[in-house]
JSON list of C-alpha atoms in Angstrom, two decimals:
[
{"chain": "A", "resi": 18, "resn": "MET", "atom": "CA", "xyz": [0.00, 0.00, 0.00]},
{"chain": "A", "resi": 19, "resn": "ALA", "atom": "CA", "xyz": [1.06, 3.57, -0.57]},
{"chain": "A", "resi": 20, "resn": "LYS", "atom": "CA", "xyz": [1.58, 5.96, 2.33]},
{"chain": "A", "resi": 21, "resn": "ALA", "atom": "CA", "xyz": [0.92, 9.70, 2.02]},
{"chain": "A", "resi": 22, "resn": "ILE", "atom": "CA", "xyz": [4.10, 11.50, 3.11]},
{"chain": "A", "resi": 23, "resn": "HIS", "atom": "CA", "xyz": [3.73, 15.20, 2.31]},
{"chain": "A", "resi": 24, "resn": "SER", "atom": "CA", "xyz": [1.89, 17.95, 0.51]},
{"chain": "A", "resi": 25, "resn": "MET", "atom": "CA", "xyz": [3.74, 20.85, -1.11]},
{"chain": "A", "resi": 26, "resn": "ILE", "atom": "CA", "xyz": [2.77, 24.50, -1.44]},
{"chain": "A", "resi": 27, "resn": "ARG", "atom": "CA", "xyz": [4.75, 27.41, -2.87]},
{"chain": "A", "resi": 28, "resn": "VAL", "atom": "CA", "xyz": [5.17, 30.39, -0.55]},
{"chain": "A", "resi": 29, "resn": "LEU", "atom": "CA", "xyz": [6.75, 33.81, -0.96]},
{"chain": "A", "resi": 30, "resn": "ASN", "atom": "CA", "xyz": [8.24, 34.42, 2.47]},
{"chain": "A", "resi": 31, "resn": "GLU", "atom": "CA", "xyz": [9.83, 31.52, 4.34]},
{"chain": "A", "resi": 32, "resn": "GLU", "atom": "CA", "xyz": [9.98, 33.20, 7.74]},
{"chain": "A", "resi": 33, "resn": "ARG", "atom": "CA", "xyz": [6.36, 34.41, 7.63]},
{"chain": "A", "resi": 34, "resn": "SER", "atom": "CA", "xyz": [5.03, 31.03, 6.49]},
{"chain": "A", "resi": 35, "resn": "VAL", "atom": "CA", "xyz": [7.07, 28.97, 8.98]},
{"chain": "A", "resi": 36, "resn": "LYS", "atom": "CA", "xyz": [5.89, 31.25, 11.81]},
{"chain": "A", "resi": 37, "resn": "PHE", "atom": "CA", "xyz": [2.24, 30.90, 10.75]},
{"chain": "A", "resi": 38, "resn": "TYR", "atom": "CA", "xyz": [2.35, 27.09, 10.61]},
{"chain": "A", "resi": 39, "resn": "GLU", "atom": "CA", "xyz": [4.27, 26.94, 13.91]},
{"chain": "A", "resi": 40, "resn": "ASP", "atom": "CA", "xyz": [1.87, 29.25, 15.74]},
{"chain": "A", "resi": 41, "resn": "ALA", "atom": "CA", "xyz": [-1.33, 27.99, 14.15]},
{"chain": "A", "resi": 42, "resn": "PHE", "atom": "CA", "xyz": [-0.71, 24.22, 14.00]},
{"chain": "A", "resi": 43, "resn": "GLY", "atom": "CA", "xyz": [2.37, 23.45, 16.08]},
{"chain": "A", "resi": 44, "resn": "LEU", "atom": "CA", "xyz": [4.42, 22.43, 13.04]},
{"chain": "A", "resi": 45, "resn": "SER", "atom": "CA", "xyz": [8.16, 22.85, 13.20]},
{"chain": "A", "resi": 46, "resn": "SER", "atom": "CA", "xyz": [10.95, 22.39, 10.72]},
{"chain": "A", "resi": 47, "resn": "ALA", "atom": "CA", "xyz": [11.93, 18.74, 10.28]},
{"chain": "A", "resi": 48, "resn": "GLU", "atom": "CA", "xyz": [14.41, 19.58, 7.54]},
{"chain": "A", "resi": 49, "resn": "ARG", "atom": "CA", "xyz": [15.50, 22.56, 5.45]},
{"chain": "A", "resi": 50, "resn": "LEU", "atom": "CA", "xyz": [17.23, 22.08, 2.10]},
{"chain": "A", "resi": 51, "resn": "ASP", "atom": "CA", "xyz": [18.73, 25.15, 0.44]},
{"chain": "A", "resi": 52, "resn": "PHE", "atom": "CA", "xyz": [19.50, 25.05, -3.29]},
{"chain": "A", "resi": 53, "resn": "GLU", "atom": "CA", "xyz": [20.67, 27.67, -5.76]},
{"chain": "A", "resi": 54, "resn": "LYS", "atom": "CA", "xyz": [17.22, 28.57, -7.10]},
{"chain": "A", "resi": 55, "resn": "PHE", "atom": "CA", "xyz": [14.87, 27.40, -4.34]},
{"chain": "A", "resi": 56, "resn": "THR", "atom": "CA", "xyz": [14.61, 26.28, -0.72]},
{"chain": "A", "resi": 57, "resn": "LEU", "atom": "CA", "xyz": [12.52, 23.40, 0.64]},
{"chain": "A", "resi": 58, "resn": "VAL", "atom": "CA", "xyz": [11.29, 23.41, 4.24]},
{"chain": "A", "resi": 59, "resn": "TYR", "atom": "CA", "xyz": [9.58, 20.30, 5.60]},
{"chain": "A", "resi": 60, "resn": "LEU", "atom": "CA", "xyz": [7.22, 20.97, 8.53]},
{"chain": "A", "resi": 61, "resn": "SER", "atom": "CA", "xyz": [5.76, 18.34, 10.85]},
{"chain": "A", "resi": 62, "resn": "ASN", "atom": "CA", "xyz": [4.68, 17.65, 14.41]},
{"chain": "A", "resi": 63, "resn": "ALA", "atom": "CA", "xyz": [4.50, 14.70, 16.79]},
{"chain": "A", "resi": 64, "resn": "GLU", "atom": "CA", "xyz": [0.86, 13.93, 15.86]},
{"chain": "A", "resi": 65, "resn": "ASN", "atom": "CA", "xyz": [1.87, 11.94, 12.76]},
{"chain": "A", "resi": 66, "resn": "SER", "atom": "CA", "xyz": [4.52, 11.51, 10.08]},
{"chain": "A", "resi": 67, "resn": "PHE", "atom": "CA", "xyz": [2.76, 13.52, 7.34]},
{"chain": "A", "resi": 68, "resn": "GLU", "atom": "CA", "xyz": [4.69, 16.66, 6.40]},
{"chain": "A", "resi": 69, "resn": "LEU", "atom": "CA", "xyz": [3.94, 19.99, 4.76]},
{"chain": "A", "resi": 70, "resn": "GLU", "atom": "CA", "xyz": [6.64, 20.95, 2.26]},
{"chain": "A", "resi": 71, "resn": "LEU", "atom": "CA", "xyz": [7.08, 24.68, 1.73]},
{"chain": "A", "resi": 72, "resn": "THR", "atom": "CA", "xyz": [8.83, 25.59, -1.52]},
{"chain": "A", "resi": 73, "resn": "ILE", "atom": "CA", "xyz": [10.38, 29.05, -1.65]},
{"chain": "A", "resi": 74, "resn": "ASN", "atom": "CA", "xyz": [11.50, 30.01, -5.17]},
{"chain": "A", "resi": 75, "resn": "LYS", "atom": "CA", "xyz": [14.34, 32.52, -4.82]},
{"chain": "A", "resi": 76, "resn": "GLY", "atom": "CA", "xyz": [13.79, 35.84, -6.53]},
{"chain": "A", "resi": 77, "resn": "ARG", "atom": "CA", "xyz": [10.01, 35.43, -6.69]},
{"chain": "A", "resi": 78, "resn": "THR", "atom": "CA", "xyz": [8.26, 38.64, -5.62]},
{"chain": "A", "resi": 79, "resn": "GLU", "atom": "CA", "xyz": [4.73, 38.18, -6.98]},
{"chain": "A", "resi": 80, "resn": "ALA", "atom": "CA", "xyz": [2.04, 36.23, -5.15]},
{"chain": "A", "resi": 81, "resn": "TYR", "atom": "CA", "xyz": [1.24, 32.84, -6.66]},
{"chain": "A", "resi": 82, "resn": "ASP", "atom": "CA", "xyz": [-1.99, 32.42, -8.60]},
{"chain": "A", "resi": 83, "resn": "LEU", "atom": "CA", "xyz": [-3.76, 29.76, -6.56]},
{"chain": "A", "resi": 84, "resn": "GLY", "atom": "CA", "xyz": [-6.09, 29.07, -9.46]},
{"chain": "A", "resi": 85, "resn": "ASP", "atom": "CA", "xyz": [-9.26, 27.08, -9.16]},
{"chain": "A", "resi": 86, "resn": "GLY", "atom": "CA", "xyz": [-7.68, 23.66, -8.75]},
{"chain": "A", "resi": 87, "resn": "TYR", "atom": "CA", "xyz": [-6.36, 23.90, -5.20]},
{"chain": "A", "resi": 88, "resn": "GLY", "atom": "CA", "xyz": [-8.83, 22.79, -2.53]},
{"chain": "A", "resi": 89, "resn": "HIS", "atom": "CA", "xyz": [-7.49, 22.93, 0.99]},
{"chain": "A", "resi": 90, "resn": "LEU", "atom": "CA", "xyz": [-5.26, 21.38, 3.62]},
{"chain": "A", "resi": 91, "resn": "ALA", "atom": "CA", "xyz": [-7.03, 20.06, 6.74]},
{"chain": "A", "resi": 92, "resn": "PHE", "atom": "CA", "xyz": [-6.05, 19.65, 10.39]},
{"chain": "A", "resi": 93, "resn": "CYS", "atom": "CA", "xyz": [-8.18, 18.13, 13.16]},
{"chain": "A", "resi": 94, "resn": "VAL", "atom": "CA", "xyz": [-8.15, 19.41, 16.74]},
{"chain": "A", "resi": 95, "resn": "ASP", "atom": "CA", "xyz": [-9.53, 18.31, 20.12]},
{"chain": "A", "resi": 96, "resn": "ASP", "atom": "CA", "xyz": [-11.42, 21.54, 20.92]},
{"chain": "A", "resi": 97, "resn": "LEU", "atom": "CA", "xyz": [-12.61, 23.43, 17.85]},
{"chain": "A", "resi": 98, "resn": "ALA", "atom": "CA", "xyz": [-14.10, 26.38, 19.76]},
{"chain": "A", "resi": 99, "resn": "ALA", "atom": "CA", "xyz": [-10.89, 26.92, 21.75]},
{"chain": "A", "resi": 100, "resn": "GLU", "atom": "CA", "xyz": [-8.79, 26.76, 18.58]},
{"chain": "A", "resi": 101, "resn": "HIS", "atom": "CA", "xyz": [-11.13, 29.21, 16.83]},
{"chain": "A", "resi": 102, "resn": "LYS", "atom": "CA", "xyz": [-10.69, 31.68, 19.71]},
{"chain": "A", "resi": 103, "resn": "ARG", "atom": "CA", "xyz": [-6.90, 31.15, 19.72]},
{"chain": "A", "resi": 104, "resn": "PHE", "atom": "CA", "xyz": [-6.80, 31.89, 15.98]},
{"chain": "A", "resi": 105, "resn": "GLU", "atom": "CA", "xyz": [-8.90, 35.04, 16.50]},
{"chain": "A", "resi": 106, "resn": "ASP", "atom": "CA", "xyz": [-6.62, 36.17, 19.35]},
{"chain": "A", "resi": 107, "resn": "ALA", "atom": "CA", "xyz": [-3.58, 35.59, 17.12]},
{"chain": "A", "resi": 108, "resn": "GLY", "atom": "CA", "xyz": [-5.09, 37.80, 14.41]},
{"chain": "A", "resi": 109, "resn": "TYR", "atom": "CA", "xyz": [-5.51, 35.01, 11.84]},
{"chain": "A", "resi": 110, "resn": "ALA", "atom": "CA", "xyz": [-9.14, 35.96, 11.06]},
{"chain": "A", "resi": 111, "resn": "PRO", "atom": "CA", "xyz": [-10.72, 32.49, 10.99]},
{"chain": "A", "resi": 112, "resn": "ARG", "atom": "CA", "xyz": [-14.12, 32.25, 9.35]},
{"chain": "A", "resi": 113, "resn": "LYS", "atom": "CA", "xyz": [-17.13, 31.21, 11.44]},
{"chain": "A", "resi": 114, "resn": "ILE", "atom": "CA", "xyz": [-17.53, 27.69, 12.78]},
{"chain": "A", "resi": 115, "resn": "VAL", "atom": "CA", "xyz": [-19.78, 25.57, 10.56]},
{"chain": "A", "resi": 116, "resn": "ASP", "atom": "CA", "xyz": [-21.87, 22.63, 11.69]},
{"chain": "A", "resi": 117, "resn": "PHE", "atom": "CA", "xyz": [-22.18, 20.57, 8.52]},
{"chain": "A", "resi": 118, "resn": "ALA", "atom": "CA", "xyz": [-25.47, 18.67, 8.89]},
{"chain": "A", "resi": 119, "resn": "PRO", "atom": "CA", "xyz": [-27.04, 18.23, 5.46]},
{"chain": "A", "resi": 120, "resn": "GLY", "atom": "CA", "xyz": [-29.56, 15.57, 6.62]},
{"chain": "A", "resi": 121, "resn": "GLY", "atom": "CA", "xyz": [-30.07, 16.96, 10.11]},
{"chain": "A", "resi": 122, "resn": "GLU", "atom": "CA", "xyz": [-27.25, 14.94, 11.65]},
{"chain": "A", "resi": 123, "resn": "THR", "atom": "CA", "xyz": [-23.93, 16.73, 12.17]},
{"chain": "A", "resi": 124, "resn": "LEU", "atom": "CA", "xyz": [-21.29, 15.12, 9.97]},
{"chain": "A", "resi": 125, "resn": "ALA", "atom": "CA", "xyz": [-18.53, 17.62, 10.71]},
{"chain": "A", "resi": 126, "resn": "ARG", "atom": "CA", "xyz": [-17.73, 20.84, 12.61]},
{"chain": "A", "resi": 127, "resn": "PHE", "atom": "CA", "xyz": [-15.07, 23.06, 11.12]},
{"chain": "A", "resi": 128, "resn": "PHE", "atom": "CA", "xyz": [-13.82, 26.51, 10.22]},
{"chain": "A", "resi": 129, "resn": "PHE", "atom": "CA", "xyz": [-11.52, 27.78, 7.51]},
{"chain": "A", "resi": 130, "resn": "VAL", "atom": "CA", "xyz": [-8.55, 30.13, 7.75]},
{"chain": "A", "resi": 131, "resn": "GLN", "atom": "CA", "xyz": [-6.09, 31.38, 5.14]},
{"chain": "A", "resi": 132, "resn": "ASP", "atom": "CA", "xyz": [-2.33, 31.19, 5.52]},
{"chain": "A", "resi": 133, "resn": "PRO", "atom": "CA", "xyz": [-0.17, 34.24, 4.63]},
{"chain": "A", "resi": 134, "resn": "ASP", "atom": "CA", "xyz": [-0.14, 33.24, 0.94]},
{"chain": "A", "resi": 135, "resn": "GLY", "atom": "CA", "xyz": [-3.92, 32.75, 0.73]},
{"chain": "A", "resi": 136, "resn": "TYR", "atom": "CA", "xyz": [-4.04, 28.96, 0.92]},
{"chain": "A", "resi": 137, "resn": "GLU", "atom": "CA", "xyz": [-7.27, 27.67, 2.47]},
{"chain": "A", "resi": 138, "resn": "ILE", "atom": "CA", "xyz": [-6.91, 25.52, 5.57]},
{"chain": "A", "resi": 139, "resn": "GLU", "atom": "CA", "xyz": [-9.77, 23.62, 7.19]},
{"chain": "A", "resi": 140, "resn": "VAL", "atom": "CA", "xyz": [-9.65, 23.12, 10.95]},
{"chain": "A", "resi": 141, "resn": "MET", "atom": "CA", "xyz": [-11.99, 20.29, 12.02]},
{"chain": "A", "resi": 142, "resn": "GLN", "atom": "CA", "xyz": [-13.23, 18.99, 15.35]},
{"chain": "A", "resi": 143, "resn": "LYS", "atom": "CA", "xyz": [-11.84, 15.49, 16.03]},
{"chain": "A", "resi": 144, "resn": "ALA", "atom": "CA", "xyz": [-14.81, 13.16, 15.51]},
{"chain": "A", "resi": 145, "resn": "GLY", "atom": "CA", "xyz": [-16.10, 10.44, 13.24]},
{"chain": "A", "resi": 146, "resn": "ARG", "atom": "CA", "xyz": [-13.50, 9.34, 10.74]},
{"chain": "A", "resi": 147, "resn": "TYR", "atom": "CA", "xyz": [-11.10, 12.03, 12.06]},
{"chain": "A", "resi": 148, "resn": "HIS", "atom": "CA", "xyz": [-10.54, 11.04, 15.68]}
]
């Protein structure tokens, strides 16, 4: 079987992005590889072995066009309301908490927030298939 190991996003400012993912999700640098034209930073935490790879293309000054193909990255947390407040207090401007209950039964509770480059991130309450 295949094992998911990382997801990659391109970011403009390494320091700003690393700080956001550290503060917001407790991710820290597992490895940093610096090359002539780009830098790769692998972020992870003790929750699992999946990593977020940040790619910083040197000399790039314009924001990336996120297009209409990117969906979102998702994290699950123990206390969604507490995390939402923590994000608000940190100035990350999370959107409102949603109770997704299309048939009357709650399937998921979540909110979305954008990282410094505009990538959408879903923060979900641990429950159901995400426990």
